Short mmCIF file of N, CA and C in Angstrom, two decimals:
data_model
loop_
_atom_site.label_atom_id
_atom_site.label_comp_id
_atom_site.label_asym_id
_atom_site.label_seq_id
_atom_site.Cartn_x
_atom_site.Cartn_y
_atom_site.Cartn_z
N UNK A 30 -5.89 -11.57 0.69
CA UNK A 30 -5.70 -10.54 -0.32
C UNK A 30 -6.09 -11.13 -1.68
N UNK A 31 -6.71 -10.41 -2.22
CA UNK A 31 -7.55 -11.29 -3.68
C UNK A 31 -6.52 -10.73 -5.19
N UNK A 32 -6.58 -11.81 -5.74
CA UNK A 32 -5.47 -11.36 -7.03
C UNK A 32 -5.60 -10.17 -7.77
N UNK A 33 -4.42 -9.70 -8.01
CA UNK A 33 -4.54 -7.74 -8.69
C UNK A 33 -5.61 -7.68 -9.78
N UNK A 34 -6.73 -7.53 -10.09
CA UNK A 34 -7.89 -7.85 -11.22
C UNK A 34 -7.67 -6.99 -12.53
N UNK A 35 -6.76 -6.06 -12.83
CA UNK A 35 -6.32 -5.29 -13.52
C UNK A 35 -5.37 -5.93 -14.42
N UNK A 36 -5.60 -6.31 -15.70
CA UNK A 36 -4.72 -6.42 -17.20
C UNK A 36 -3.09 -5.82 -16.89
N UNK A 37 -2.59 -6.22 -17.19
CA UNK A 37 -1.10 -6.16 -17.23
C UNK A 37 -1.17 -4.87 -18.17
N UNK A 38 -0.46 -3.73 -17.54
CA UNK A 38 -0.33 -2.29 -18.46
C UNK A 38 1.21 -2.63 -19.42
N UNK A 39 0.76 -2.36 -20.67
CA UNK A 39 1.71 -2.26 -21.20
C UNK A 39 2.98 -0.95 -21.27
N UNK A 40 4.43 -0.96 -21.37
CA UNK A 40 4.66 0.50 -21.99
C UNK A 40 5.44 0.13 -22.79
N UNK A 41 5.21 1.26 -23.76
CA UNK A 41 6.14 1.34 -24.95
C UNK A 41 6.84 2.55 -24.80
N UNK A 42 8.24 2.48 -25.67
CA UNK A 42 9.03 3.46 -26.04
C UNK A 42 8.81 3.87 -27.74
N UNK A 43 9.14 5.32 -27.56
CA UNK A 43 9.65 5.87 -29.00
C UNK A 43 10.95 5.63 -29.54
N UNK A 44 10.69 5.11 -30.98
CA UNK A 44 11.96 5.43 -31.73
C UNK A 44 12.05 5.70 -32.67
N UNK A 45 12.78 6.25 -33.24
CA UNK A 45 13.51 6.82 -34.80
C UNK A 45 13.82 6.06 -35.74
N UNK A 46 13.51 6.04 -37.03
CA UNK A 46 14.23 5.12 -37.93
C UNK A 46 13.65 5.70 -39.81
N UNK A 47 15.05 6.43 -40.29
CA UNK A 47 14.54 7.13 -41.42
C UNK A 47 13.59 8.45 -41.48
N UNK A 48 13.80 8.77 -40.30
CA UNK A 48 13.09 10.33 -39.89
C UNK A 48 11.45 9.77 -39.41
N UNK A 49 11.35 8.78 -39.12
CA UNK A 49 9.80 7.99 -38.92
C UNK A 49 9.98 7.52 -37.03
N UNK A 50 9.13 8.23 -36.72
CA UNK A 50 8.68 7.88 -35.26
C UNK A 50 7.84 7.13 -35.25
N UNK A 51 8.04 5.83 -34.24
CA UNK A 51 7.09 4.60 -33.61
C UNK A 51 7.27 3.99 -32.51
N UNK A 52 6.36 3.67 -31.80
CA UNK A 52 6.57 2.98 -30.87
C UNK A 52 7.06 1.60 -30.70
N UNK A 53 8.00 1.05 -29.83
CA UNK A 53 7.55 -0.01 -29.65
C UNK A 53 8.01 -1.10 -28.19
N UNK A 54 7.05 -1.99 -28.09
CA UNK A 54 7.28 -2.78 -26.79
C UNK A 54 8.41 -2.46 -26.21
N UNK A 55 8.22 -1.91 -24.37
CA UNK A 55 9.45 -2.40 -24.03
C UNK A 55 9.13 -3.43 -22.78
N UNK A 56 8.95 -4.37 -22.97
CA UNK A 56 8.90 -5.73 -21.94
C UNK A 56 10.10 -5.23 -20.79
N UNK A 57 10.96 -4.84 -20.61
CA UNK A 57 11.47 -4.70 -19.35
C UNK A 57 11.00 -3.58 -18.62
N UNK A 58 10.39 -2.68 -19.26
CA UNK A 58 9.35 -1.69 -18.17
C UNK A 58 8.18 -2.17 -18.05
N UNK A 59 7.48 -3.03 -18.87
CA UNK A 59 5.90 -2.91 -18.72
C UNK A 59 6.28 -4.12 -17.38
N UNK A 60 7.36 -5.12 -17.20
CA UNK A 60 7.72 -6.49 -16.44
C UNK A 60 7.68 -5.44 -15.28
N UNK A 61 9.16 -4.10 -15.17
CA UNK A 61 8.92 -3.40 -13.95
C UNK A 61 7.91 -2.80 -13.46
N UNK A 62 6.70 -2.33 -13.80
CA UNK A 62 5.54 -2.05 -13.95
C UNK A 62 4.53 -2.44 -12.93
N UNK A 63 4.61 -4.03 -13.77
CA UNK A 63 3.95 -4.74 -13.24
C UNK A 63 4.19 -5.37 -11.89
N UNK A 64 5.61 -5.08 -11.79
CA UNK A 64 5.93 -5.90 -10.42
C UNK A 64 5.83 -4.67 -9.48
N UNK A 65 5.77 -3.60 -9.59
CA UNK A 65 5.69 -2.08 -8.78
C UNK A 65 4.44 -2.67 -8.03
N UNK A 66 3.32 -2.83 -9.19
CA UNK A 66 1.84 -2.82 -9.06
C UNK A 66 1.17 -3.66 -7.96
N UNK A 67 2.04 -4.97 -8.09
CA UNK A 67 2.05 -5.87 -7.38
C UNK A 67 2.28 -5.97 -5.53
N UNK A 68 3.62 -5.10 -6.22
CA UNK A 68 4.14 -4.56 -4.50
C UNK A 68 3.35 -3.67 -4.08
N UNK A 69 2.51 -2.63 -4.64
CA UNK A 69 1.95 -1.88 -3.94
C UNK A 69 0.54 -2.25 -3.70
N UNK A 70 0.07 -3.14 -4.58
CA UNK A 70 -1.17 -4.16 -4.05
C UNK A 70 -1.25 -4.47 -2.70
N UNK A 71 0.00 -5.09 -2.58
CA UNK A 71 -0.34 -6.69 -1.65
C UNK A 71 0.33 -5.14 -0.17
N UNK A 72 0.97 -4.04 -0.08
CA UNK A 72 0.84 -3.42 1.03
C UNK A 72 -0.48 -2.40 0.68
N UNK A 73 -1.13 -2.02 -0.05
CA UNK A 73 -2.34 -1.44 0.33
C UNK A 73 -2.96 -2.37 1.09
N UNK A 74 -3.09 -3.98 0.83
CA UNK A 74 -4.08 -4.84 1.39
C UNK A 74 -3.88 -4.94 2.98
N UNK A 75 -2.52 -4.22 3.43
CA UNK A 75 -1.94 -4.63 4.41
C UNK A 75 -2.98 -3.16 5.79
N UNK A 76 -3.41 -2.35 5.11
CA UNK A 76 -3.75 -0.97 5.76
C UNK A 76 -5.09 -1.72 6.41
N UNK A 77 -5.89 -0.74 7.61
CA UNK A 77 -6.61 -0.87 8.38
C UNK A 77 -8.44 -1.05 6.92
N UNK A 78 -7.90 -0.17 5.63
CA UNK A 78 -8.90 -0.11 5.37
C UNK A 78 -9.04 -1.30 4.58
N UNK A 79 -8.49 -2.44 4.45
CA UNK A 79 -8.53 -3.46 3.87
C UNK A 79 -9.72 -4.75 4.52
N UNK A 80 -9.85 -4.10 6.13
CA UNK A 80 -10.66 -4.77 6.14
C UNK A 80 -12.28 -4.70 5.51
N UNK A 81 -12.78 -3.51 5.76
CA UNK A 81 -14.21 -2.68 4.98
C UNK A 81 -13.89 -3.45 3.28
N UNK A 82 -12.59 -3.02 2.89
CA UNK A 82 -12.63 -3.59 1.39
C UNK A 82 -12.80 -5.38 1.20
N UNK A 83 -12.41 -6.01 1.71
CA UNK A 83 -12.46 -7.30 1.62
C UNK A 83 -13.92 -7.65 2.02
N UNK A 84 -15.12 -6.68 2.56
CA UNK A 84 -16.69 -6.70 2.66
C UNK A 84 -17.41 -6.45 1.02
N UNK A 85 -16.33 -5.70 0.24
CA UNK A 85 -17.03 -5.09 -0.45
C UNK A 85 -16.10 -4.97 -1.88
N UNK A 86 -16.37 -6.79 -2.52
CA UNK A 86 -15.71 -6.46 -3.87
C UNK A 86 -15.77 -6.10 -5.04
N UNK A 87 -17.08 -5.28 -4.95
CA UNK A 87 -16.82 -4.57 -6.08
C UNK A 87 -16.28 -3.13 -6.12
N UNK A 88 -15.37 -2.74 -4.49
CA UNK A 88 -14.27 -1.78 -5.00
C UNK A 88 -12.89 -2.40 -5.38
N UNK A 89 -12.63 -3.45 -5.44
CA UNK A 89 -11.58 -3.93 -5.83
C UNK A 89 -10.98 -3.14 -6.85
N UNK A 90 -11.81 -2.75 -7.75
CA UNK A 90 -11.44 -2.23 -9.34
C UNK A 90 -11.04 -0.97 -9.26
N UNK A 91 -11.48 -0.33 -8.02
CA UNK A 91 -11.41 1.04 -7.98
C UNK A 91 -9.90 0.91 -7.00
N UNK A 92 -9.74 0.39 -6.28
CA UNK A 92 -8.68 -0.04 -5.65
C UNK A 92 -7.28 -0.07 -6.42
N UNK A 93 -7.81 -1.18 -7.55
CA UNK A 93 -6.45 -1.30 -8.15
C UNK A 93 -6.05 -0.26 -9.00
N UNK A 94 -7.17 0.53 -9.85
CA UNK A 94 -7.27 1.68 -9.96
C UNK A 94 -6.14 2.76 -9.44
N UNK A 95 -6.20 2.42 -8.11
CA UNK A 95 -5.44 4.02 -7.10
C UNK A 95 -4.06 3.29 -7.25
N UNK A 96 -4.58 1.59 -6.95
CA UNK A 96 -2.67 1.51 -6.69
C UNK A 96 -1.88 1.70 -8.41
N UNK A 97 -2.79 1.24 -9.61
CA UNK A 97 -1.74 1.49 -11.26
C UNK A 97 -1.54 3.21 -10.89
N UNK A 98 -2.88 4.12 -10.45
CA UNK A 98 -2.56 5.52 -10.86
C UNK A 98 -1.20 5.98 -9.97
N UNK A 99 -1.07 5.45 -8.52
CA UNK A 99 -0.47 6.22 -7.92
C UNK A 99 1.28 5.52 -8.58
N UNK A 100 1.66 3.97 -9.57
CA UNK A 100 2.53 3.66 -10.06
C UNK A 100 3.03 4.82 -11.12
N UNK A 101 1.49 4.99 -12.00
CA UNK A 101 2.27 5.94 -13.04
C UNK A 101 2.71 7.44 -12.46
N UNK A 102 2.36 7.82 -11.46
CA UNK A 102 2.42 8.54 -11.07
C UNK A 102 4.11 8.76 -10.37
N UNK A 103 4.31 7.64 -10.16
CA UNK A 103 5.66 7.65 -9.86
C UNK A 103 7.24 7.70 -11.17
N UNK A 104 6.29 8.10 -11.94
CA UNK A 104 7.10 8.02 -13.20
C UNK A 104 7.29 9.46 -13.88
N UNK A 105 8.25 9.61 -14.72
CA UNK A 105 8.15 10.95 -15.53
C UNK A 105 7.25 11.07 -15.97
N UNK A 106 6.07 9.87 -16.68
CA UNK A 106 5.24 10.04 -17.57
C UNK A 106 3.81 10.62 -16.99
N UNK A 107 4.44 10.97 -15.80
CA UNK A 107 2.48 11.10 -15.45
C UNK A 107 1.95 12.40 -15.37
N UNK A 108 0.78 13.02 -15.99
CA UNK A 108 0.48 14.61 -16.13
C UNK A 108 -0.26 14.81 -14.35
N UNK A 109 -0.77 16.54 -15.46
CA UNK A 109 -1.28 16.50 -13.85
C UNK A 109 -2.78 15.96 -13.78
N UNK A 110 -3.55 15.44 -14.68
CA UNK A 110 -4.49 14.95 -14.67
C UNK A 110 -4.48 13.62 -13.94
N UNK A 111 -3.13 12.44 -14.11
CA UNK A 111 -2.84 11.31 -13.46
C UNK A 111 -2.37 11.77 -12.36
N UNK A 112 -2.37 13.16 -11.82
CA UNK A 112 -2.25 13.09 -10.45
C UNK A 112 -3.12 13.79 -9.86
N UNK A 113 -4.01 14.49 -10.10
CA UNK A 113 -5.27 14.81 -9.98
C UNK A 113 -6.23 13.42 -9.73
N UNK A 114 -6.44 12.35 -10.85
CA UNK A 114 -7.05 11.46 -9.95
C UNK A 114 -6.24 10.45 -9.22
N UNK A 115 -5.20 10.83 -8.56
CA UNK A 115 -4.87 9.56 -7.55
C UNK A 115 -5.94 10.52 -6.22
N UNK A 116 -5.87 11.41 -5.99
CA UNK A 116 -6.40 12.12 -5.16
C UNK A 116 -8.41 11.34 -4.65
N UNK A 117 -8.66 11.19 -6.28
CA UNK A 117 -9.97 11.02 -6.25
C UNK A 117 -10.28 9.88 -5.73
N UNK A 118 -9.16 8.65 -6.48
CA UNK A 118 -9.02 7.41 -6.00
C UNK A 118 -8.63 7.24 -4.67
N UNK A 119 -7.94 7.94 -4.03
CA UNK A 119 -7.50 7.66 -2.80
C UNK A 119 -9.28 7.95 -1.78
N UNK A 120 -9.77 8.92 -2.35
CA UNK A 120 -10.91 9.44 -1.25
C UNK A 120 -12.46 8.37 -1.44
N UNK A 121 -12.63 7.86 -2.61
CA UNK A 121 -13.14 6.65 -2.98
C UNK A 121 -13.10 5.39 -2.31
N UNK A 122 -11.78 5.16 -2.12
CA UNK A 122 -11.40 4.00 -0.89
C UNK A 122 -10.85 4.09 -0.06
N UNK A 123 -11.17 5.32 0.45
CA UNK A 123 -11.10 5.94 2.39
C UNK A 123 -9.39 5.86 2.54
N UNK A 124 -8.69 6.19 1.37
CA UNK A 124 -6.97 6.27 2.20
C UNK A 124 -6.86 7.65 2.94
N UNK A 125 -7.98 8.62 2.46
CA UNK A 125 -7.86 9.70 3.17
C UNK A 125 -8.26 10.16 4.41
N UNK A 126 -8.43 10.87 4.88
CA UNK A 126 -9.29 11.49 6.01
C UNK A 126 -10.39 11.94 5.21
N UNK A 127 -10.63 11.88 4.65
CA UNK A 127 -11.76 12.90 3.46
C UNK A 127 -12.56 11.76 3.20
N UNK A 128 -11.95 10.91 2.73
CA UNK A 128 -12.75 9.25 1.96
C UNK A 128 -13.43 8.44 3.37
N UNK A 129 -12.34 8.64 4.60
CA UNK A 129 -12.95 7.59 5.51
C UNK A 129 -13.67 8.56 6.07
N UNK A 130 -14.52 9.20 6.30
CA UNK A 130 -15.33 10.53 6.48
C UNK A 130 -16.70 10.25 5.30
N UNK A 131 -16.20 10.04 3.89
CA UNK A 131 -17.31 10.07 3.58
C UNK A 131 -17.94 8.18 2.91
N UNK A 132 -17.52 7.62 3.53
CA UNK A 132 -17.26 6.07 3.50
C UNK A 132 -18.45 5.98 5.01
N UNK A 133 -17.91 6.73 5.98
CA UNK A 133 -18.31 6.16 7.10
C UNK A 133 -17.70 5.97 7.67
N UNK A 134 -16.37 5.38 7.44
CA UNK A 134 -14.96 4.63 8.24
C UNK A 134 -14.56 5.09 9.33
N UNK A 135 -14.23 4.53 10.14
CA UNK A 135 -13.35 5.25 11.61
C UNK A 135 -12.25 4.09 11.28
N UNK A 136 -10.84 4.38 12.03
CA UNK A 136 -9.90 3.56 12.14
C UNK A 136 -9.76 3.31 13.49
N UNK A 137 -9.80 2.76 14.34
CA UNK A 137 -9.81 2.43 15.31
C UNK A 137 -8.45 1.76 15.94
N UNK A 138 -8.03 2.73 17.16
CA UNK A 138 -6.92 1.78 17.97
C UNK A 138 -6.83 0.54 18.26
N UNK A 139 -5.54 -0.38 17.50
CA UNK A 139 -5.46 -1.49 18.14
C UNK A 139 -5.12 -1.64 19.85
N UNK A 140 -6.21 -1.29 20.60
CA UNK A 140 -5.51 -0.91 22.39
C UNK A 140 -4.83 -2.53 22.64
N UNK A 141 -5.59 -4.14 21.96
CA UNK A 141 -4.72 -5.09 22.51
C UNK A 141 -3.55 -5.37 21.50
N UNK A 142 -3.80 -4.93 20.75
CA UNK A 142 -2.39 -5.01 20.14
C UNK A 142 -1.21 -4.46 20.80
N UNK A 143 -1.53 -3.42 21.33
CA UNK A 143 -0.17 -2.24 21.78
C UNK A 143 -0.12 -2.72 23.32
N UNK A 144 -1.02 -3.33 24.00
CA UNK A 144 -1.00 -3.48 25.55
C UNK A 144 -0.12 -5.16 25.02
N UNK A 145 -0.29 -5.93 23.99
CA UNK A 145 0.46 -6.55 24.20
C UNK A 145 2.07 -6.68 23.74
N UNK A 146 2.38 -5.64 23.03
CA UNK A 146 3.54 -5.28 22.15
C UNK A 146 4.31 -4.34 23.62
N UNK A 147 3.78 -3.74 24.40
CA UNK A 147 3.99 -2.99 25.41
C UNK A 147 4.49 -4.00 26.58
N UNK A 148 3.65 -5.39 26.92
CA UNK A 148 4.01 -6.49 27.64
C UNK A 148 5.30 -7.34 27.33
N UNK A 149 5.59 -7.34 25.92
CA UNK A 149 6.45 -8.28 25.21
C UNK A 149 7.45 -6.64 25.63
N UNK A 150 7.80 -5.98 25.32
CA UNK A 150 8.83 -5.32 26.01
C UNK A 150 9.33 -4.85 26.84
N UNK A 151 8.72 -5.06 27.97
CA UNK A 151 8.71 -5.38 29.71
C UNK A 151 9.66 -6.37 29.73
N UNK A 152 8.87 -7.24 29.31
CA UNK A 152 9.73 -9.00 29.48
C UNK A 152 10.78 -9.02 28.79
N UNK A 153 11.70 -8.31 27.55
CA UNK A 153 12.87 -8.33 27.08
C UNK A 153 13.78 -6.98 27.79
N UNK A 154 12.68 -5.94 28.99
CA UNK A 154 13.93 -5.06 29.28
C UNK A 154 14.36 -6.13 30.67
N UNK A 155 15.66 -5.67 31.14
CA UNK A 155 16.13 -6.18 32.55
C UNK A 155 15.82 -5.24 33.36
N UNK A 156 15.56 -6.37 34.67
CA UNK A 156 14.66 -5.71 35.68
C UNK A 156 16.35 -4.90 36.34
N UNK A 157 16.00 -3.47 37.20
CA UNK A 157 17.02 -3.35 37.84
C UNK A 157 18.24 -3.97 39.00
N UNK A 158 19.43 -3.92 38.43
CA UNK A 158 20.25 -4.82 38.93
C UNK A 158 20.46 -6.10 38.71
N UNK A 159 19.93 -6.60 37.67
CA UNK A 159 20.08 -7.68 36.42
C UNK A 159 21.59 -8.20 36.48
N UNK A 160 22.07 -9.04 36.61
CA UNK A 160 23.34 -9.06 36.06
C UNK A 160 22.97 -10.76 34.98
N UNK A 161 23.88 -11.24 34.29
CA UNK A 161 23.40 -12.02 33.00
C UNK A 161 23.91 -13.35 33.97
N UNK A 162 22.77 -14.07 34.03
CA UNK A 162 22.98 -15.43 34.62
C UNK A 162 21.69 -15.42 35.79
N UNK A 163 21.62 -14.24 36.10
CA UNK A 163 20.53 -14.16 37.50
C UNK A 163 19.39 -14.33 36.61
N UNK A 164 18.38 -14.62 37.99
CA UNK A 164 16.66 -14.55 36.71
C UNK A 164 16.46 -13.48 37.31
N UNK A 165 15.79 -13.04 36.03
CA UNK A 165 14.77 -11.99 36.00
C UNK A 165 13.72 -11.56 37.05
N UNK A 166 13.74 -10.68 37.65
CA UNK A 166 12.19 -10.54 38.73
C UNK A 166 11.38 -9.97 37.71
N UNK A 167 10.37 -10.21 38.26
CA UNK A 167 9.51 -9.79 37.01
C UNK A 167 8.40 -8.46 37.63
N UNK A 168 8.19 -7.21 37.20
CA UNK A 168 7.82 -6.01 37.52
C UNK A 168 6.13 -6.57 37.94
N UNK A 169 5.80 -6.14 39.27
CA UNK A 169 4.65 -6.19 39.58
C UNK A 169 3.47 -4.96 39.57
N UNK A 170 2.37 -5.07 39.12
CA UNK A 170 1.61 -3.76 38.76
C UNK A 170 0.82 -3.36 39.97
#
């Protein structure tokens, strides 16, 4: 997974002082922010389409892109324009059915993954008439 390539977003708050509105830093949201961004990085990287992306880095940007939009998006602050393009971003880097369609992408069944996740729970059920101390017979196909 390649480091988040996106500038640290700042946010600020409003405040009052003598009837005068200004902004200013608030380091404990832009810190939560950033660590959202982070978390939702490193599990986008985790999806099937991460592999096509790790071929091709110059969507990285557009990537990190979907994961800041779909952060602010999780906030009061976001219009409907910031949620209008998570949509765009998402179909850009195939999270959709729409994007992996026009990407090219298929997702494809892990069949040995599941034939072996399917094997590993054979071997932890007990065979019938098990009692704890006997061995196991083991199911023949």
């Amino acid at each position: 997974m390649p480091d988040f390539p996106l500038m640290t977003f700042t946010v600020y708050r409003w405040e009052f002082e003598d009837k005068r509105r200004f902004q200013v830093l608030d380091a404990e949201a832009t810190e939560a922010f950033r660590e959202r961004e982070l978390e939702l990085w490193e599990q986008a990287w985790s999806y099937p389409q991460a592999c096509a992306w790790s071929m091709e880095p110059w969507r990285w940007n557009t990537i990190a892109m979907w994961v800041r939009t779909t952060v602010v998006c999780e906030s009061s602050e976001a219009t409907a324009a910031d949620k209008g393009s998570i949509h765009r971003f998402a179909d850009q880097i195939g999270m959709t059915p729409a994007g992996l369609k026009e990407n090219g992408w298929a997702i494809a069944r892990n069949e040995v993954g599941d034939k072996a996740a399917e094997k590993a729970a054979e071997q932890r059920e007990p065979a019938e008439g098990d009692e704890v101390g006997q061995r196991r017979q083991k199911r023949l196909r």
